[in-house]
mmCIF file of C-alpha atoms in Angstrom:
data_model
loop_
_atom_site.group_PDB
_atom_site.id
_atom_site.type_symbol
_atom_site.label_atom_id
_atom_site.label_comp_id
_atom_site.label_asym_id
_atom_site.label_seq_id
_atom_site.Cartn_x
_atom_site.Cartn_y
_atom_site.Cartn_z
ATOM 1 C CA MET A 1 -23.197 85.990 -127.428
ATOM 2 C CA ASP A 2 -21.414 83.543 -125.371
ATOM 3 C CA VAL A 3 -22.498 82.946 -121.809
ATOM 4 C CA PRO A 4 -19.551 82.985 -119.515
ATOM 5 C CA HIS A 5 -18.846 79.930 -117.351
ATOM 6 C CA HIS A 6 -18.259 80.670 -113.687
ATOM 7 C CA GLY A 7 -16.490 77.369 -112.855
ATOM 8 C CA TYR A 8 -19.598 75.289 -111.979
ATOM 9 C CA ARG A 9 -19.577 71.519 -112.797
ATOM 10 C CA SER A 10 -22.718 69.887 -113.893
ATOM 11 C CA THR A 11 -23.852 67.222 -111.440
ATOM 12 C CA THR A 12 -26.290 64.476 -112.141
ATOM 13 C CA ASN A 13 -29.145 63.419 -109.842
ATOM 14 C CA PRO A 14 -28.669 59.860 -108.527
ATOM 15 C CA ARG A 15 -32.368 59.281 -108.492
ATOM 16 C CA ALA A 16 -32.488 60.006 -112.173
ATOM 17 C CA ARG A 17 -30.214 57.070 -113.000
ATOM 18 C CA ARG A 18 -31.878 54.278 -114.790
ATOM 19 C CA ALA A 19 -31.430 50.668 -113.819
ATOM 20 C CA PRO A 20 -29.719 48.495 -116.339
ATOM 21 C CA PRO A 21 -32.160 46.941 -118.770
ATOM 22 C CA THR A 22 -33.248 43.323 -118.169
ATOM 23 C CA ALA A 23 -34.111 40.714 -120.744
ATOM 24 C CA GLY A 24 -37.579 40.081 -119.315
ATOM 25 C CA LYS A 25 -39.790 40.662 -116.314
ATOM 26 C CA ALA A 26 -38.162 40.500 -112.915
ATOM 27 C CA LEU A 27 -39.004 37.409 -110.759
ATOM 28 C CA LEU A 28 -40.830 38.166 -107.559
ATOM 29 C CA PHE A 29 -39.745 34.884 -105.861
ATOM 30 C CA THR A 30 -36.778 32.688 -106.300
ATOM 31 C CA ASP A 31 -37.424 28.977 -106.980
ATOM 32 C CA THR A 32 -35.366 27.026 -104.486
ATOM 33 C CA SER A 33 -37.143 23.656 -104.785
ATOM 34 C CA SER A 34 -34.447 22.166 -106.961
ATOM 35 C CA LEU A 35 -31.658 23.280 -104.712
ATOM 36 C CA SER A 36 -30.050 20.752 -102.409
ATOM 37 C CA PRO A 37 -29.993 21.509 -98.703
ATOM 38 C CA PRO A 38 -26.876 22.931 -97.257
ATOM 39 C CA MET A 39 -24.128 20.621 -96.290
ATOM 40 C CA ALA A 40 -24.716 21.305 -92.636
ATOM 41 C CA MET A 41 -28.330 20.232 -92.906
ATOM 42 C CA GLN A 42 -27.339 17.151 -94.888
ATOM 43 C CA GLY A 43 -24.962 16.216 -92.155
ATOM 44 C CA TYR A 44 -27.697 16.733 -89.571
ATOM 45 C CA TYR A 45 -30.177 14.399 -91.337
ATOM 46 C CA ALA A 46 -27.553 11.774 -91.986
ATOM 47 C CA GLY A 47 -26.372 11.921 -88.419
ATOM 48 C CA GLY A 48 -29.955 11.623 -87.100
ATOM 49 C CA ALA A 49 -30.704 8.549 -89.209
ATOM 50 C CA ALA A 50 -27.445 6.951 -88.237
ATOM 51 C CA GLY A 51 -28.158 7.742 -84.620
ATOM 52 C CA ALA A 52 -31.602 6.113 -84.851
ATOM 53 C CA ARG A 53 -30.165 3.005 -86.443
ATOM 54 C CA GLY A 54 -27.411 2.949 -83.920
ATOM 55 C CA GLY A 55 -29.936 3.249 -81.062
ATOM 56 C CA ASP A 56 -31.925 0.219 -82.298
ATOM 57 C CA THR A 57 -28.772 -1.798 -82.688
ATOM 58 C CA ASN A 58 -27.609 -0.858 -79.250
ATOM 59 C CA PHE A 59 -30.985 -1.779 -77.712
ATOM 60 C CA PHE A 60 -31.068 -5.294 -79.136
ATOM 61 C CA GLY A 61 -27.374 -5.740 -78.593
ATOM 62 C CA ASP A 62 -27.494 -4.619 -74.979
ATOM 63 C CA PRO A 63 -26.862 -7.608 -72.677
ATOM 64 C CA VAL A 64 -29.177 -6.191 -70.029
ATOM 65 C CA ALA A 65 -32.030 -5.854 -72.531
ATOM 66 C CA ARG A 66 -31.503 -9.387 -73.792
ATOM 67 C CA ALA A 67 -31.438 -10.724 -70.247
ATOM 68 C CA ALA A 68 -34.689 -8.904 -69.485
ATOM 69 C CA MET A 69 -36.348 -10.387 -72.579
ATOM 70 C CA VAL A 70 -35.226 -13.903 -71.667
ATOM 71 C CA TYR A 71 -36.403 -13.442 -68.083
ATOM 72 C CA GLY A 72 -39.797 -12.147 -69.249
ATOM 73 C CA SER A 73 -40.220 -15.117 -71.593
ATOM 74 C CA SER A 74 -39.387 -17.546 -68.816
ATOM 75 C CA LEU A 75 -41.927 -15.891 -66.519
ATOM 76 C CA ALA A 76 -44.575 -16.157 -69.240
ATOM 77 C CA PHE A 77 -43.926 -19.878 -69.711
ATOM 78 C CA GLN A 78 -43.937 -20.462 -65.956
ATOM 79 C CA GLY A 79 -47.257 -18.648 -65.645
ATOM 80 C CA LYS A 80 -48.724 -20.731 -68.451
ATOM 81 C CA ASP A 81 -47.565 -23.955 -66.801
ATOM 82 C CA MET A 82 -48.987 -22.896 -63.441
ATOM 83 C CA ALA A 83 -52.322 -21.995 -65.035
ATOM 84 C CA ASN A 84 -52.489 -25.357 -66.797
ATOM 85 C CA LYS A 85 -51.719 -27.174 -63.540
ATOM 86 C CA GLU A 86 -54.394 -25.269 -61.642
ATOM 87 C CA ILE A 87 -56.951 -25.987 -64.366
ATOM 88 C CA SER A 88 -55.929 -29.647 -64.439
ATOM 89 C CA ARG A 89 -56.658 -29.919 -60.719
ATOM 90 C CA PHE A 90 -60.347 -29.336 -61.355
ATOM 91 C CA VAL A 91 -60.834 -30.088 -65.063
ATOM 92 C CA SER A 92 -59.209 -32.768 -67.175
ATOM 93 C CA VAL A 93 -58.069 -30.997 -70.316
ATOM 94 C CA ASN A 94 -57.823 -34.229 -72.298
ATOM 95 C CA ARG A 95 -61.299 -35.216 -71.171
ATOM 96 C CA LEU A 96 -62.600 -31.790 -72.146
ATOM 97 C CA LYS A 97 -61.044 -32.087 -75.608
ATOM 98 C CA TYR A 98 -62.979 -35.321 -76.110
ATOM 99 C CA PHE A 99 -66.295 -33.443 -75.933
ATOM 100 C CA PHE A 100 -65.193 -30.976 -78.617
ATOM 101 C CA THR A 101 -63.954 -33.561 -81.103
ATOM 102 C CA VAL A 102 -66.669 -32.934 -83.670
ATOM 103 C CA ASP A 103 -67.002 -32.239 -87.369
ATOM 104 C CA THR A 104 -69.661 -30.828 -89.662
ATOM 105 C CA ALA A 105 -71.224 -34.206 -90.425
ATOM 106 C CA TYR A 106 -71.614 -35.000 -86.737
ATOM 107 C CA VAL A 107 -73.177 -31.612 -85.966
ATOM 108 C CA LEU A 108 -75.776 -32.012 -88.717
ATOM 109 C CA LYS A 109 -76.638 -35.559 -87.636
ATOM 110 C CA LYS A 110 -76.889 -34.548 -83.979
ATOM 111 C CA LEU A 111 -79.170 -31.610 -84.737
ATOM 112 C CA LEU A 112 -81.458 -33.872 -86.750
ATOM 113 C CA LEU A 113 -81.411 -36.375 -83.891
ATOM 114 C CA LEU A 114 -82.380 -33.688 -81.383
ATOM 115 C CA LEU A 115 -85.238 -32.348 -83.491
ATOM 116 C CA PHE A 116 -86.437 -35.674 -84.974
ATOM 117 C CA PRO A 117 -85.423 -38.430 -82.538
ATOM 118 C CA TYR A 118 -88.353 -40.750 -83.178
ATOM 119 C CA ALA A 119 -86.879 -42.591 -86.171
ATOM 120 C CA HIS A 120 -83.548 -43.297 -84.466
ATOM 121 C CA GLN A 121 -83.146 -46.925 -83.403
ATOM 122 C CA ASP A 122 -79.673 -47.528 -81.970
ATOM 123 C CA TRP A 123 -79.048 -45.356 -78.878
ATOM 124 C CA GLU A 124 -76.061 -47.228 -77.455
ATOM 125 C CA VAL A 125 -72.736 -45.414 -77.157
ATOM 126 C CA ARG A 126 -70.026 -47.366 -78.946
ATOM 127 C CA TYR A 127 -66.747 -48.283 -77.280
ATOM 128 C CA HIS A 128 -63.304 -49.173 -78.521
ATOM 129 C CA ARG A 129 -60.932 -50.876 -76.062
ATOM 130 C CA ASP A 130 -63.078 -49.837 -73.110
ATOM 131 C CA MET A 131 -62.995 -46.223 -74.282
ATOM 132 C CA PRO A 132 -66.038 -44.463 -75.773
ATOM 133 C CA LEU A 133 -65.703 -43.313 -79.333
ATOM 134 C CA THR A 134 -65.388 -39.616 -79.924
ATOM 135 C CA PRO A 135 -68.510 -37.693 -80.949
ATOM 136 C CA ARG A 136 -67.103 -37.385 -84.450
ATOM 137 C CA ASN A 137 -67.261 -41.166 -84.800
ATOM 138 C CA ASP A 138 -70.470 -41.818 -82.849
ATOM 139 C CA VAL A 139 -73.616 -39.729 -83.107
ATOM 140 C CA ASN A 140 -74.843 -41.072 -79.741
ATOM 141 C CA ALA A 141 -71.817 -39.733 -77.861
ATOM 142 C CA PRO A 142 -72.468 -36.516 -75.912
ATOM 143 C CA ASP A 143 -70.568 -33.386 -76.834
ATOM 144 C CA LEU A 144 -70.219 -29.855 -75.547
ATOM 145 C CA TYR A 145 -69.791 -28.065 -78.865
ATOM 146 C CA ILE A 146 -73.489 -28.006 -79.762
ATOM 147 C CA PRO A 147 -74.621 -26.901 -76.261
ATOM 148 C CA SER A 148 -72.033 -24.106 -76.246
ATOM 149 C CA MET A 149 -72.981 -22.806 -79.686
ATOM 150 C CA ALA A 150 -76.685 -23.188 -78.922
ATOM 151 C CA PHE A 151 -76.300 -21.177 -75.713
ATOM 152 C CA LEU A 152 -74.541 -18.340 -77.549
ATOM 153 C CA THR A 153 -77.188 -18.410 -80.272
ATOM 154 C CA TYR A 154 -79.877 -18.209 -77.616
ATOM 155 C CA ILE A 155 -78.272 -15.078 -76.170
ATOM 156 C CA LEU A 156 -78.189 -13.487 -79.636
ATOM 157 C CA LEU A 157 -81.849 -14.329 -80.195
ATOM 158 C CA VAL A 158 -82.717 -12.853 -76.819
ATOM 159 C CA GLY A 159 -81.007 -9.605 -77.785
ATOM 160 C CA MET A 160 -82.819 -9.537 -81.126
ATOM 161 C CA ALA A 161 -86.202 -10.264 -79.532
ATOM 162 C CA LEU A 162 -85.708 -7.530 -76.942
ATOM 163 C CA GLY A 163 -84.583 -5.118 -79.643
ATOM 164 C CA VAL A 164 -87.653 -5.795 -81.780
ATOM 165 C CA GLN A 165 -89.863 -5.187 -78.753
ATOM 166 C CA ARG A 166 -87.830 -2.083 -77.841
ATOM 167 C CA ARG A 167 -87.029 -3.499 -74.429
ATOM 168 C CA PHE A 168 -83.328 -4.078 -74.970
ATOM 169 C CA SER A 169 -80.825 -3.080 -72.330
ATOM 170 C CA PRO A 170 -77.525 -4.625 -71.234
ATOM 171 C CA GLU A 171 -78.978 -5.344 -67.795
ATOM 172 C CA VAL A 172 -81.938 -7.309 -69.173
ATOM 173 C CA LEU A 173 -79.707 -9.251 -71.564
ATOM 174 C CA GLY A 174 -77.300 -10.103 -68.765
ATOM 175 C CA LEU A 175 -80.179 -11.191 -66.554
ATOM 176 C CA CYS A 176 -81.524 -13.544 -69.234
ATOM 177 C CA ALA A 177 -78.069 -15.043 -69.829
ATOM 178 C CA SER A 178 -77.481 -15.545 -66.108
ATOM 179 C CA SER A 179 -80.907 -17.124 -65.643
ATOM 180 C CA ALA A 180 -80.304 -19.574 -68.488
ATOM 181 C CA LEU A 181 -76.923 -20.555 -67.083
ATOM 182 C CA VAL A 182 -78.285 -20.986 -63.563
ATOM 183 C CA TRP A 183 -81.002 -23.350 -64.782
ATOM 184 C CA VAL A 184 -78.381 -25.617 -66.366
ATOM 185 C CA VAL A 185 -76.221 -25.612 -63.245
ATOM 186 C CA VAL A 186 -79.186 -26.377 -60.992
ATOM 187 C CA GLU A 187 -80.285 -29.237 -63.211
ATOM 188 C CA VAL A 188 -76.803 -30.776 -63.372
ATOM 189 C CA VAL A 189 -76.260 -30.469 -59.619
ATOM 190 C CA ALA A 190 -79.688 -31.920 -58.813
ATOM 191 C CA LEU A 191 -79.216 -34.904 -61.123
ATOM 192 C CA ALA A 192 -75.693 -35.597 -59.874
ATOM 193 C CA LEU A 193 -76.875 -35.374 -56.266
ATOM 194 C CA ALA A 194 -79.772 -37.745 -56.933
ATOM 195 C CA LEU A 195 -77.464 -40.301 -58.552
ATOM 196 C CA TYR A 196 -75.056 -40.013 -55.649
ATOM 197 C CA LEU A 197 -77.698 -40.409 -52.955
ATOM 198 C CA LEU A 198 -79.154 -43.453 -54.695
ATOM 199 C CA THR A 199 -75.652 -44.923 -55.199
ATOM 200 C CA VAL A 200 -76.231 -45.365 -58.900
ATOM 201 C CA HIS A 201 -73.068 -46.714 -60.496
ATOM 202 C CA SER A 202 -72.874 -45.339 -64.016
ATOM 203 C CA ASP A 203 -70.296 -43.831 -66.318
ATOM 204 C CA LEU A 204 -72.064 -40.467 -66.382
ATOM 205 C CA SER A 205 -69.562 -37.723 -65.645
ATOM 206 C CA THR A 206 -70.211 -34.078 -64.944
ATOM 207 C CA PHE A 207 -69.397 -33.254 -68.561
ATOM 208 C CA ASP A 208 -71.940 -35.837 -69.722
ATOM 209 C CA LEU A 209 -74.643 -34.304 -67.564
ATOM 210 C CA LEU A 210 -73.700 -30.840 -68.747
ATOM 211 C CA ALA A 211 -73.910 -31.955 -72.376
ATOM 212 C CA TYR A 212 -77.312 -33.619 -72.018
ATOM 213 C CA SER A 213 -78.656 -30.615 -70.139
ATOM 214 C CA GLY A 214 -77.229 -28.158 -72.664
ATOM 215 C CA TYR A 215 -78.940 -29.825 -75.609
ATOM 216 C CA LYS A 216 -82.180 -28.172 -74.541
ATOM 217 C CA TYR A 217 -80.990 -24.888 -76.064
ATOM 218 C CA VAL A 218 -81.495 -26.380 -79.512
ATOM 219 C CA GLY A 219 -85.186 -26.751 -78.660
ATOM 220 C CA ILE A 220 -85.210 -23.283 -77.119
ATOM 221 C CA ILE A 221 -83.854 -21.817 -80.357
ATOM 222 C CA LEU A 222 -86.536 -23.632 -82.361
ATOM 223 C CA THR A 223 -89.209 -22.325 -80.005
ATOM 224 C CA MET A 224 -88.006 -18.723 -80.187
ATOM 225 C CA VAL A 225 -87.665 -18.757 -83.963
ATOM 226 C CA GLY A 226 -91.207 -20.133 -84.298
ATOM 227 C CA GLY A 227 -92.523 -17.451 -81.979
ATOM 228 C CA LEU A 228 -90.657 -14.586 -83.637
ATOM 229 C CA LEU A 229 -91.748 -15.625 -87.129
ATOM 230 C CA PHE A 230 -95.308 -16.812 -86.553
ATOM 231 C CA GLY A 231 -96.421 -15.170 -83.329
ATOM 232 C CA ARG A 232 -98.014 -16.877 -80.349
ATOM 233 C CA ASN A 233 -99.503 -19.742 -82.346
ATOM 234 C CA GLY A 234 -96.159 -20.579 -83.881
ATOM 235 C CA TYR A 235 -94.556 -20.274 -80.472
ATOM 236 C CA PHE A 236 -96.799 -22.840 -78.812
ATOM 237 C CA LEU A 237 -96.552 -25.265 -81.729
ATOM 238 C CA SER A 238 -92.752 -25.014 -81.676
ATOM 239 C CA LEU A 239 -92.730 -25.349 -77.898
ATOM 240 C CA ALA A 240 -94.829 -28.524 -78.036
ATOM 241 C CA TRP A 241 -92.640 -30.108 -80.715
ATOM 242 C CA ALA A 242 -89.360 -29.166 -79.037
ATOM 243 C CA SER A 243 -90.565 -30.366 -75.623
ATOM 244 C CA CYS A 244 -91.755 -33.758 -76.875
ATOM 245 C CA SER A 245 -88.643 -34.307 -78.974
ATOM 246 C CA PHE A 246 -86.242 -33.419 -76.191
ATOM 247 C CA MET A 247 -88.110 -35.474 -73.608
ATOM 248 C CA TYR A 248 -87.934 -38.496 -75.898
ATOM 249 C CA PHE A 249 -84.231 -37.848 -76.519
ATOM 250 C CA ILE A 250 -83.455 -37.591 -72.796
ATOM 251 C CA VAL A 251 -85.320 -40.778 -71.906
ATOM 252 C CA ARG A 252 -83.681 -42.827 -74.645
ATOM 253 C CA SER A 253 -80.215 -41.425 -73.952
ATOM 254 C CA LEU A 254 -80.261 -41.727 -70.148
ATOM 255 C CA ARG A 255 -81.960 -45.103 -70.167
ATOM 256 C CA GLY A 256 -78.773 -46.710 -71.390
ATOM 257 C CA LYS A 257 -76.751 -44.823 -68.778
ATOM 258 C CA ILE A 258 -78.925 -45.133 -65.666
ATOM 259 C CA LEU A 259 -81.449 -47.918 -66.018
ATOM 260 C CA SER A 260 -79.056 -50.441 -67.535
ATOM 261 C CA SER A 261 -76.444 -49.912 -64.813
ATOM 262 C CA LEU A 262 -78.105 -52.461 -62.551
ATOM 263 C CA SER A 263 -75.560 -55.094 -61.706
ATOM 264 C CA SER A 264 -74.295 -57.105 -58.808
ATOM 265 C CA ARG A 265 -72.873 -53.938 -57.297
ATOM 266 C CA SER A 266 -76.385 -52.614 -56.718
ATOM 267 C CA MET A 267 -77.709 -55.784 -55.141
ATOM 268 C CA GLY A 268 -78.458 -55.625 -51.428
ATOM 269 C CA PRO A 269 -81.068 -54.217 -49.051
ATOM 270 C CA GLY A 270 -83.604 -52.177 -50.948
ATOM 271 C CA ALA A 271 -82.265 -53.311 -54.293
ATOM 272 C CA SER A 272 -85.760 -54.106 -55.537
ATOM 273 C CA ALA A 273 -86.753 -50.476 -55.096
ATOM 274 C CA LYS A 274 -83.732 -49.086 -56.952
ATOM 275 C CA PRO A 275 -84.985 -49.812 -60.475
ATOM 276 C CA GLN A 276 -88.139 -47.848 -59.759
ATOM 277 C CA LEU A 277 -86.157 -44.975 -58.268
ATOM 278 C CA ARG A 278 -83.871 -44.888 -61.277
ATOM 279 C CA LEU A 279 -86.867 -44.844 -63.557
ATOM 280 C CA TYR A 280 -88.311 -41.960 -61.540
ATOM 281 C CA ILE A 281 -85.064 -40.019 -61.905
ATOM 282 C CA THR A 282 -85.059 -40.501 -65.651
ATOM 283 C CA MET A 283 -88.706 -39.521 -66.047
ATOM 284 C CA ALA A 284 -88.351 -36.537 -63.712
ATOM 285 C CA THR A 285 -85.371 -35.290 -65.712
ATOM 286 C CA ALA A 286 -87.380 -35.574 -68.926
ATOM 287 C CA ALA A 287 -90.463 -33.906 -67.424
ATOM 288 C CA PHE A 288 -88.348 -31.018 -66.175
ATOM 289 C CA GLN A 289 -87.328 -29.975 -69.702
ATOM 290 C CA PRO A 290 -90.638 -28.413 -70.925
ATOM 291 C CA ILE A 291 -90.749 -26.284 -67.778
ATOM 292 C CA VAL A 292 -87.320 -24.829 -68.516
ATOM 293 C CA LEU A 293 -88.131 -24.322 -72.200
ATOM 294 C CA TYR A 294 -91.268 -22.378 -71.340
ATOM 295 C CA TRP A 295 -89.616 -20.384 -68.554
ATOM 296 C CA LEU A 296 -86.730 -19.204 -70.737
ATOM 297 C CA THR A 297 -88.821 -18.262 -73.776
ATOM 298 C CA SER A 298 -92.329 -17.205 -72.723
ATOM 299 C CA HIS A 299 -91.360 -13.638 -71.768
ATOM 300 C CA LEU A 300 -89.481 -13.102 -75.044
ATOM 301 C CA VAL A 301 -92.302 -13.815 -77.486
ATOM 302 C CA ARG A 302 -95.379 -11.586 -77.678
#
């Protein structure tokens, strides 16, 4: 029996439609790492780089910038010249360079001379055309390199000694450095004043006095090392050796500078007393050295 059709059309459900089949699993994310940036972005980056290069070129090519650089360079050179002139008013740069004209051989010989001066025979400073030879060519010539390095080494040893004793502080280290420097200044000023008051004509300059006074730091270093390594007994043995050696060095070095400067210029009233006074100055300078050595080292060794 046929079922009559009443004119209805069969409709399909859209939700029931199947998606077209794919060859594999669907990708959750799209890989865009191999894709080139859009043209707009490329133009942006290219324009930025060109702008940066153009900015640098414009800066160095700007006349105002170049004029400012030239003006700043000229000011720097003028300041350097002014500083050199001001320094030259008080210190002779060429004379100062003379005291730092040293080499390794000279430093080794000078250190041996300071620690073992007893075997040295010739203490005269050599001259060439009325000019003293540089320290590099004459072991008897005074220099400022060894005193400077010895002073810095002394400060380092002070810091190490205070650190071992757990007494280190920047204030204490600064106080020790200032005290050591003041002793040198006082000694140089006192000796220069004594020579001036006694009208002693010698070729000793302020740099010479500073060099001879600064050599004591070599003995101070020896004393501190002996005390730090071997205790109080080593300290006193090192102090005795350093004191005797430096006293002998000072007497032999200054004898050629002070005692031998007697000439017709020093003849006159009281001239007979001047040799004795000059001898007293030399001996007093030598006797002053052990006091300074002990004062600058005794509180650092326990």
